[in-house]
C-alpha positions as a LaTeX table, in Angstrom:
\begin{tabular}{lrrr}
\hline
Residue & $x$ (\AA) & $y$ (\AA) & $z$ (\AA) \\
\hline
Met1 & $-56.04$ & 106.50 & $-58.16$ \\
Asp2 & $-52.47$ & 107.84 & $-58.08$ \\
Ile3 & $-50.68$ & 110.81 & $-59.61$ \\
Glu4 & $-49.13$ & 108.73 & $-62.41$ \\
Glu5 & $-52.59$ & 107.67 & $-63.54$ \\
Ile6 & $-53.63$ & 111.33 & $-63.50$ \\
Arg7 & $-50.58$ & 112.37 & $-65.55$ \\
Thr8 & $-51.20$ & 109.56 & $-68.02$ \\
Phe9 & $-54.88$ & 110.43 & $-68.42$ \\
Ile10 & $-54.04$ & 114.10 & $-69.17$ \\
Glu11 & $-51.48$ & 113.04 & $-71.77$ \\
Val12 & $-53.86$ & 110.56 & $-73.42$ \\
Ala13 & $-56.52$ & 113.29 & $-73.60$ \\
Lys14 & $-53.95$ & 115.59 & $-75.24$ \\
Cys15 & $-52.55$ & 113.06 & $-77.73$ \\
Cys16 & $-55.80$ & 111.15 & $-78.42$ \\
Asn17 & $-53.59$ & 108.11 & $-78.82$ \\
Phe18 & $-52.18$ & 105.53 & $-76.35$ \\
Ser19 & $-48.99$ & 104.99 & $-78.33$ \\
Lys20 & $-48.16$ & 108.70 & $-78.61$ \\
Ala21 & $-48.92$ & 109.23 & $-74.91$ \\
Ala22 & $-46.60$ & 106.35 & $-74.03$ \\
Asp23 & $-43.80$ & 107.93 & $-76.09$ \\
Val24 & $-44.23$ & 111.30 & $-74.36$ \\
Leu25 & $-44.23$ & 109.69 & $-70.90$ \\
His26 & $-41.38$ & 107.29 & $-71.79$ \\
Ile27 & $-43.36$ & 104.19 & $-70.83$ \\
Val28 & $-44.70$ & 101.22 & $-72.80$ \\
Gln29 & $-48.20$ & 101.27 & $-74.27$ \\
Ser30 & $-49.39$ & 98.45 & $-72.02$ \\
Thr31 & $-48.63$ & 100.61 & $-68.99$ \\
Val32 & $-50.81$ & 103.37 & $-70.42$ \\
Ser33 & $-53.65$ & 100.88 & $-70.97$ \\
Asn34 & $-53.32$ & 99.45 & $-67.45$ \\
Arg35 & $-53.30$ & 102.89 & $-65.86$ \\
Met36 & $-56.42$ & 103.95 & $-67.77$ \\
Lys37 & $-58.19$ & 100.71 & $-66.84$ \\
Ser38 & $-57.29$ & 101.21 & $-63.17$ \\
Leu39 & $-58.48$ & 104.83 & $-63.26$ \\
Glu40 & $-61.81$ & 103.92 & $-64.82$ \\
Glu41 & $-62.33$ & 101.16 & $-62.26$ \\
Tyr42 & $-61.66$ & 103.64 & $-59.46$ \\
Met43 & $-64.02$ & 106.24 & $-60.94$ \\
Gly44 & $-66.70$ & 103.70 & $-61.75$ \\
Glu45 & $-67.20$ & 105.41 & $-65.11$ \\
Gln46 & $-65.92$ & 105.02 & $-68.65$ \\
Leu47 & $-63.60$ & 107.95 & $-69.35$ \\
Leu48 & $-62.30$ & 107.06 & $-72.81$ \\
Ile49 & $-63.67$ & 105.66 & $-76.05$ \\
Arg50 & $-61.31$ & 103.93 & $-78.49$ \\
Asp51 & $-62.29$ & 103.69 & $-82.14$ \\
Lys52 & $-60.66$ & 103.74 & $-85.59$ \\
Thr53 & $-60.05$ & 107.50 & $-85.38$ \\
Gly54 & $-58.20$ & 107.25 & $-82.08$ \\
Ile55 & $-59.13$ & 108.14 & $-78.50$ \\
Arg56 & $-61.91$ & 110.49 & $-77.46$ \\
Leu57 & $-63.25$ & 111.47 & $-74.06$ \\
Thr58 & $-66.70$ & 110.49 & $-72.82$ \\
Pro59 & $-68.78$ & 113.24 & $-71.11$ \\
Ala60 & $-67.47$ & 111.89 & $-67.78$ \\
Gly61 & $-63.93$ & 111.98 & $-69.17$ \\
Lys62 & $-64.30$ & 115.61 & $-70.26$ \\
Met63 & $-65.56$ & 116.57 & $-66.81$ \\
Phe64 & $-62.80$ & 114.65 & $-65.05$ \\
Leu65 & $-60.09$ & 116.23 & $-67.24$ \\
Asn66 & $-60.64$ & 119.62 & $-65.59$ \\
Tyr67 & $-60.23$ & 118.07 & $-62.14$ \\
Ala68 & $-57.25$ & 116.00 & $-63.27$ \\
Lys69 & $-55.40$ & 119.16 & $-64.35$ \\
Gln70 & $-56.12$ & 120.76 & $-60.97$ \\
Ile71 & $-54.91$ & 117.65 & $-59.12$ \\
Gln72 & $-51.69$ & 117.65 & $-61.14$ \\
Thr73 & $-51.10$ & 121.35 & $-60.44$ \\
Leu74 & $-51.82$ & 120.86 & $-56.73$ \\
Asn75 & $-49.31$ & 118.01 & $-56.63$ \\
Glu76 & $-46.65$ & 120.10 & $-58.38$ \\
Asn77 & $-47.27$ & 123.09 & $-56.10$ \\
Ala78 & $-47.16$ & 120.90 & $-52.99$ \\
Leu79 & $-43.74$ & 119.55 & $-53.99$ \\
Lys80 & $-42.49$ & 123.07 & $-54.74$ \\
Asp81 & $-43.75$ & 124.39 & $-51.40$ \\
Ile82 & $-42.18$ & 121.52 & $-49.46$ \\
His83 & $-38.80$ & 122.04 & $-51.15$ \\
Met84 & $-39.12$ & 125.80 & $-50.72$ \\
Val85 & $-39.52$ & 125.78 & $-46.93$ \\
Ser86 & $-35.83$ & 125.39 & $-46.17$ \\
Thr87 & $-34.79$ & 128.21 & $-48.53$ \\
Tyr88 & $-37.57$ & 130.81 & $-48.74$ \\
Glu89 & $-39.96$ & 132.45 & $-46.29$ \\
Asp90 & $-42.97$ & 131.99 & $-48.52$ \\
Cys91 & $-44.08$ & 131.59 & $-52.12$ \\
Leu92 & $-46.31$ & 133.88 & $-54.20$ \\
Asn93 & $-48.53$ & 131.69 & $-56.38$ \\
Ile94 & $-49.74$ & 134.01 & $-59.10$ \\
Ala95 & $-51.51$ & 133.46 & $-62.41$ \\
Ser96 & $-52.22$ & 135.59 & $-65.46$ \\
Val97 & $-53.35$ & 135.39 & $-69.04$ \\
Gln98 & $-50.46$ & 135.82 & $-71.49$ \\
Trp99 & $-51.11$ & 139.32 & $-72.85$ \\
Ile100 & $-51.76$ & 140.87 & $-69.42$ \\
Phe101 & $-48.55$ & 139.33 & $-68.11$ \\
Ser102 & $-46.52$ & 140.62 & $-71.05$ \\
Tyr103 & $-47.76$ & 144.20 & $-70.86$ \\
Thr104 & $-48.30$ & 144.79 & $-67.12$ \\
Leu105 & $-47.48$ & 141.97 & $-64.72$ \\
Glu106 & $-43.99$ & 141.01 & $-65.90$ \\
Ser107 & $-42.39$ & 144.28 & $-64.75$ \\
Met108 & $-44.32$ & 144.16 & $-61.45$ \\
Leu109 & $-43.09$ & 140.64 & $-60.67$ \\
Thr110 & $-39.53$ & 141.55 & $-61.57$ \\
Glu111 & $-39.62$ & 144.46 & $-59.12$ \\
Phe112 & $-41.25$ & 142.32 & $-56.43$ \\
Ser113 & $-38.56$ & 139.64 & $-56.72$ \\
Lys114 & $-35.80$ & 142.23 & $-56.43$ \\
Ile115 & $-37.31$ & 143.72 & $-53.27$ \\
His116 & $-38.23$ & 140.35 & $-51.70$ \\
Pro117 & $-35.48$ & 137.83 & $-52.53$ \\
Lys118 & $-36.65$ & 135.54 & $-49.72$ \\
Ile119 & $-40.09$ & 135.09 & $-51.29$ \\
Ala120 & $-40.23$ & 132.61 & $-54.16$ \\
Thr121 & $-42.58$ & 133.11 & $-57.11$ \\
Asn122 & $-44.65$ & 130.44 & $-58.81$ \\
Leu123 & $-46.04$ & 131.99 & $-62.01$ \\
Ile124 & $-48.64$ & 130.28 & $-64.18$ \\
Ile125 & $-49.73$ & 131.56 & $-67.61$ \\
Ala126 & $-53.13$ & 130.20 & $-68.65$ \\
His127 & $-56.57$ & 131.12 & $-69.97$ \\
Ser128 & $-58.97$ & 132.82 & $-67.56$ \\
Glu129 & $-61.31$ & 129.81 & $-67.67$ \\
Glu130 & $-58.47$ & 127.63 & $-66.32$ \\
Ile131 & $-57.28$ & 130.18 & $-63.75$ \\
Ile132 & $-60.60$ & 130.83 & $-62.00$ \\
Pro133 & $-61.21$ & 127.29 & $-60.59$ \\
Met134 & $-57.55$ & 127.12 & $-59.53$ \\
Leu135 & $-58.01$ & 130.36 & $-57.56$ \\
Gln136 & $-61.19$ & 128.96 & $-56.04$ \\
Asn137 & $-59.34$ & 125.83 & $-54.91$ \\
Gln138 & $-56.38$ & 127.83 & $-53.48$ \\
Val139 & $-53.91$ & 126.55 & $-56.04$ \\
Tyr140 & $-53.13$ & 130.21 & $-56.82$ \\
Asp141 & $-53.15$ & 133.09 & $-54.33$ \\
Val142 & $-53.84$ & 135.89 & $-56.78$ \\
Ala143 & $-54.42$ & 136.39 & $-60.50$ \\
Leu144 & $-54.52$ & 139.23 & $-63.00$ \\
Ile145 & $-57.40$ & 138.66 & $-65.43$ \\
Ser146 & $-60.13$ & 140.56 & $-67.29$ \\
Tyr147 & $-63.01$ & 139.04 & $-65.30$ \\
Lys148 & $-64.57$ & 140.47 & $-62.16$ \\
Ile149 & $-65.28$ & 137.70 & $-59.65$ \\
Asp150 & $-66.71$ & 138.19 & $-56.18$ \\
Asn151 & $-67.95$ & 135.30 & $-54.10$ \\
Ala152 & $-67.41$ & 133.67 & $-50.71$ \\
Asn153 & $-63.74$ & 132.91 & $-51.46$ \\
Leu154 & $-62.64$ & 135.34 & $-54.16$ \\
His155 & $-62.56$ & 139.13 & $-54.37$ \\
Ser156 & $-61.71$ & 141.37 & $-57.32$ \\
Ile157 & $-59.84$ & 144.67 & $-57.15$ \\
Pro158 & $-59.91$ & 146.99 & $-60.19$ \\
Phe159 & $-56.37$ & 147.37 & $-61.52$ \\
Cys160 & $-56.73$ & 149.34 & $-64.73$ \\
Lys161 & $-59.04$ & 150.11 & $-67.63$ \\
Thr162 & $-58.01$ & 150.09 & $-71.28$ \\
Lys163 & $-59.73$ & 151.03 & $-74.52$ \\
Ile164 & $-60.47$ & 148.35 & $-77.11$ \\
Leu165 & $-59.33$ & 149.78 & $-80.43$ \\
Phe166 & $-59.92$ & 148.59 & $-83.98$ \\
Val167 & $-56.49$ & 148.62 & $-85.63$ \\
Gly168 & $-54.64$ & 147.64 & $-88.78$ \\
Ala169 & $-51.09$ & 147.73 & $-90.16$ \\
Ala170 & $-50.21$ & 151.29 & $-91.22$ \\
Asp171 & $-48.63$ & 150.27 & $-94.52$ \\
Gln172 & $-51.79$ & 148.36 & $-95.52$ \\
Tyr173 & $-54.62$ & 150.46 & $-94.10$ \\
Ser174 & $-53.35$ & 154.05 & $-93.83$ \\
Ala175 & $-56.23$ & 155.19 & $-96.10$ \\
Tyr176 & $-58.65$ & 154.31 & $-93.26$ \\
Lys177 & $-56.94$ & 156.37 & $-90.56$ \\
Gln178 & $-59.75$ & 158.95 & $-90.54$ \\
Gly179 & $-62.38$ & 156.26 & $-90.10$ \\
Ile180 & $-64.57$ & 153.79 & $-91.94$ \\
Ser181 & $-68.28$ & 153.13 & $-92.36$ \\
Lys182 & $-70.22$ & 150.05 & $-91.33$ \\
Glu183 & $-70.22$ & 148.94 & $-94.97$ \\
Gln184 & $-66.44$ & 149.26 & $-95.22$ \\
Leu185 & $-66.00$ & 147.25 & $-92.02$ \\
Arg186 & $-67.99$ & 144.39 & $-93.54$ \\
Asn187 & $-65.59$ & 144.18 & $-96.46$ \\
Leu188 & $-62.35$ & 144.21 & $-94.46$ \\
Pro189 & $-60.47$ & 140.98 & $-93.64$ \\
Leu190 & $-61.03$ & 140.52 & $-89.90$ \\
Ile191 & $-59.01$ & 138.68 & $-87.27$ \\
Tyr192 & $-61.06$ & 137.00 & $-84.55$ \\
Ser193 & $-59.81$ & 136.44 & $-81.01$ \\
Asp194 & $-61.55$ & 135.61 & $-77.72$ \\
Ile195 & $-62.03$ & 139.32 & $-77.03$ \\
Trp196 & $-65.00$ & 139.18 & $-79.42$ \\
Gln197 & $-66.97$ & 136.77 & $-77.28$ \\
Asn198 & $-66.65$ & 138.78 & $-74.08$ \\
Tyr199 & $-66.65$ & 142.39 & $-75.28$ \\
Leu200 & $-67.68$ & 142.71 & $-78.91$ \\
Ser201 & $-70.92$ & 140.80 & $-79.35$ \\
Tyr202 & $-72.57$ & 144.17 & $-80.07$ \\
Val203 & $-70.31$ & 144.60 & $-83.11$ \\
Ser204 & $-71.18$ & 141.14 & $-84.43$ \\
Asp205 & $-74.92$ & 141.67 & $-83.86$ \\
Asn206 & $-75.18$ & 145.20 & $-85.28$ \\
Phe207 & $-72.28$ & 145.83 & $-87.67$ \\
Leu208 & $-71.55$ & 142.51 & $-89.35$ \\
Pro209 & $-73.75$ & 140.24 & $-91.48$ \\
Glu210 & $-74.56$ & 136.80 & $-90.10$ \\
Ser211 & $-72.64$ & 135.27 & $-92.99$ \\
Lys212 & $-69.43$ & 137.20 & $-92.19$ \\
Thr213 & $-66.41$ & 134.90 & $-92.18$ \\
Phe214 & $-63.28$ & 135.84 & $-90.28$ \\
Leu215 & $-60.01$ & 135.49 & $-92.11$ \\
Ile216 & $-58.13$ & 134.36 & $-88.99$ \\
His217 & $-59.45$ & 132.69 & $-85.84$ \\
Cys218 & $-57.13$ & 132.52 & $-82.81$ \\
Asn219 & $-57.65$ & 132.21 & $-79.08$ \\
Met220 & $-54.62$ & 134.30 & $-78.03$ \\
Leu221 & $-54.53$ & 138.08 & $-78.30$ \\
Asp222 & $-50.76$ & 138.07 & $-78.82$ \\
Ser223 & $-51.24$ & 135.85 & $-81.88$ \\
Ala224 & $-53.99$ & 138.12 & $-83.20$ \\
Lys225 & $-51.66$ & 141.09 & $-82.78$ \\
Lys226 & $-48.91$ & 139.39 & $-84.82$ \\
Phe227 & $-51.30$ & 138.66 & $-87.70$ \\
Cys228 & $-52.52$ & 142.25 & $-87.54$ \\
Lys229 & $-48.98$ & 143.71 & $-87.59$ \\
Ala230 & $-48.20$ & 141.54 & $-90.61$ \\
Gly231 & $-50.98$ & 143.28 & $-92.51$ \\
Ile232 & $-53.06$ & 140.13 & $-92.90$ \\
Gly233 & $-56.19$ & 141.72 & $-91.48$ \\
Cys234 & $-57.66$ & 144.15 & $-88.95$ \\
Cys235 & $-58.44$ & 143.38 & $-85.34$ \\
Phe236 & $-59.86$ & 144.74 & $-82.09$ \\
Leu237 & $-57.09$ & 144.86 & $-79.45$ \\
Pro238 & $-56.66$ & 146.37 & $-75.97$ \\
Glu239 & $-54.86$ & 149.72 & $-76.24$ \\
Ile240 & $-52.47$ & 148.77 & $-73.43$ \\
Met241 & $-50.89$ & 146.04 & $-75.58$ \\
Ile242 & $-50.42$ & 148.13 & $-78.73$ \\
Arg243 & $-49.24$ & 151.49 & $-77.35$ \\
Asn244 & $-45.72$ & 151.08 & $-78.69$ \\
Glu245 & $-46.98$ & 150.13 & $-82.16$ \\
Leu246 & $-49.39$ & 153.08 & $-82.22$ \\
Asn247 & $-46.64$ & 155.49 & $-81.13$ \\
Glu248 & $-44.18$ & 154.06 & $-83.66$ \\
Gly249 & $-46.82$ & 154.21 & $-86.39$ \\
Thr250 & $-46.67$ & 150.51 & $-87.35$ \\
Leu251 & $-50.31$ & 150.10 & $-86.34$ \\
Ile252 & $-53.07$ & 152.69 & $-86.75$ \\
His253 & $-56.38$ & 153.12 & $-85.00$ \\
Ile254 & $-59.28$ & 152.87 & $-87.45$ \\
Pro255 & $-62.41$ & 154.59 & $-86.04$ \\
Ile256 & $-65.73$ & 153.00 & $-87.03$ \\
Ser257 & $-68.64$ & 155.34 & $-87.71$ \\
Gly258 & $-71.48$ & 154.79 & $-85.24$ \\
Leu259 & $-69.44$ & 152.57 & $-82.91$ \\
Thr260 & $-68.61$ & 153.88 & $-79.45$ \\
Ile261 & $-65.23$ & 152.75 & $-78.16$ \\
Lys262 & $-65.53$ & 149.88 & $-75.69$ \\
Tyr263 & $-63.40$ & 149.47 & $-72.56$ \\
Met264 & $-61.86$ & 146.43 & $-70.94$ \\
Asn265 & $-61.34$ & 146.26 & $-67.18$ \\
Ile266 & $-58.44$ & 144.31 & $-65.69$ \\
Tyr267 & $-58.71$ & 142.98 & $-62.14$ \\
Phe268 & $-56.51$ & 141.55 & $-59.43$ \\
Val269 & $-58.50$ & 138.60 & $-58.08$ \\
Tyr270 & $-57.30$ & 137.09 & $-54.82$ \\
Asn271 & $-58.36$ & 134.22 & $-52.60$ \\
Lys272 & $-59.49$ & 135.62 & $-49.25$ \\
Lys273 & $-58.19$ & 132.56 & $-47.40$ \\
Lys274 & $-54.65$ & 133.33 & $-48.61$ \\
Leu275 & $-54.68$ & 137.00 & $-47.64$ \\
Asn276 & $-52.71$ & 136.43 & $-44.44$ \\
Ser277 & $-49.81$ & 134.74 & $-46.21$ \\
Ile278 & $-46.48$ & 136.58 & $-46.04$ \\
Ala279 & $-46.20$ & 136.61 & $-49.84$ \\
Leu280 & $-49.60$ & 138.14 & $-50.48$ \\
Gln281 & $-49.23$ & 140.66 & $-47.66$ \\
Glu282 & $-45.93$ & 141.87 & $-49.12$ \\
Trp283 & $-47.32$ & 141.86 & $-52.66$ \\
Phe284 & $-50.14$ & 144.24 & $-51.81$ \\
Lys285 & $-47.90$ & 146.43 & $-49.65$ \\
Met286 & $-46.01$ & 147.31 & $-52.83$ \\
Tyr287 & $-49.21$ & 148.76 & $-54.30$ \\
Pro288 & $-50.87$ & 151.05 & $-51.71$ \\
Glu289 & $-54.00$ & 151.70 & $-53.77$ \\
Leu290 & $-54.69$ & 147.98 & $-54.05$ \\
Lys291 & $-54.06$ & 147.58 & $-50.32$ \\
Arg292 & $-56.53$ & 150.38 & $-49.53$ \\
Gln293 & $-59.20$ & 148.64 & $-51.58$ \\
Ile294 & $-58.58$ & 145.37 & $-49.69$ \\
Asp295 & $-58.82$ & 147.16 & $-46.33$ \\
Lys296 & $-62.01$ & 148.90 & $-47.46$ \\
His297 & $-63.58$ & 145.61 & $-48.55$ \\
Ser298 & $-62.62$ & 143.84 & $-45.30$ \\
Lys299 & $-64.61$ & 146.43 & $-43.30$ \\
Ile300 & $-67.81$ & 145.81 & $-45.27$ \\
\hline
\end{tabular}
């Protein structure tokens, strides 16, 4: 098994087609086939099934895909670190989900880079489910996510708390600014994002009928926000990412009768084995409250 076989497998899984994967990788289709055959022989398992509809992963292939992505990232980070040694003192490997990066982390990283020009930054934007195993395997040093994780290798530090507000475009839903009933909620066009699964199951179970169909389904909060601003439907969003729109009056908060406002916690999660790195030491020095929480945890 080599890194080119790993890269090819990831691309085949993405394209579901040998020919398309070959085009993306700028190789011939026979090379793709040979690499997949070699990989399956090494694994001792069938990873792919070819049929009239294209390529699909076997259960073993689906499991291996997660590891393949980690191997590829480790390879890329190793090359970056090796090339970095002669120029920089260290590298901060940091990950975040998109919306948290846009509304909190981006300005923090900009300030950090200005203060520490000899520390390189390797930033990854991904879903929390992809970030967590990478943290566990020391691919990333620290991450900013909305999950609290504490185990033998990882520790979470509370960073901030934000309300989850039900909002709509002001020019479409201004009549609901004073609030709506459960019945009115059921009749509104709703935009679904992954925040529902983790924070709003109570709303689905107690305020919406089982047959309720969402107008828009998306797995990115930034996308849900864009649909909401366009007046297509209403959505639950973290207050921290819509403050400007609420202040400008383009979005309005729509209270729901009988529903207590929920909160979302955001955490810095770091790998304990990386805590002595120059980059991570300097990162937490910039934020004394976070550093105090680390020191407090280390004494327990």
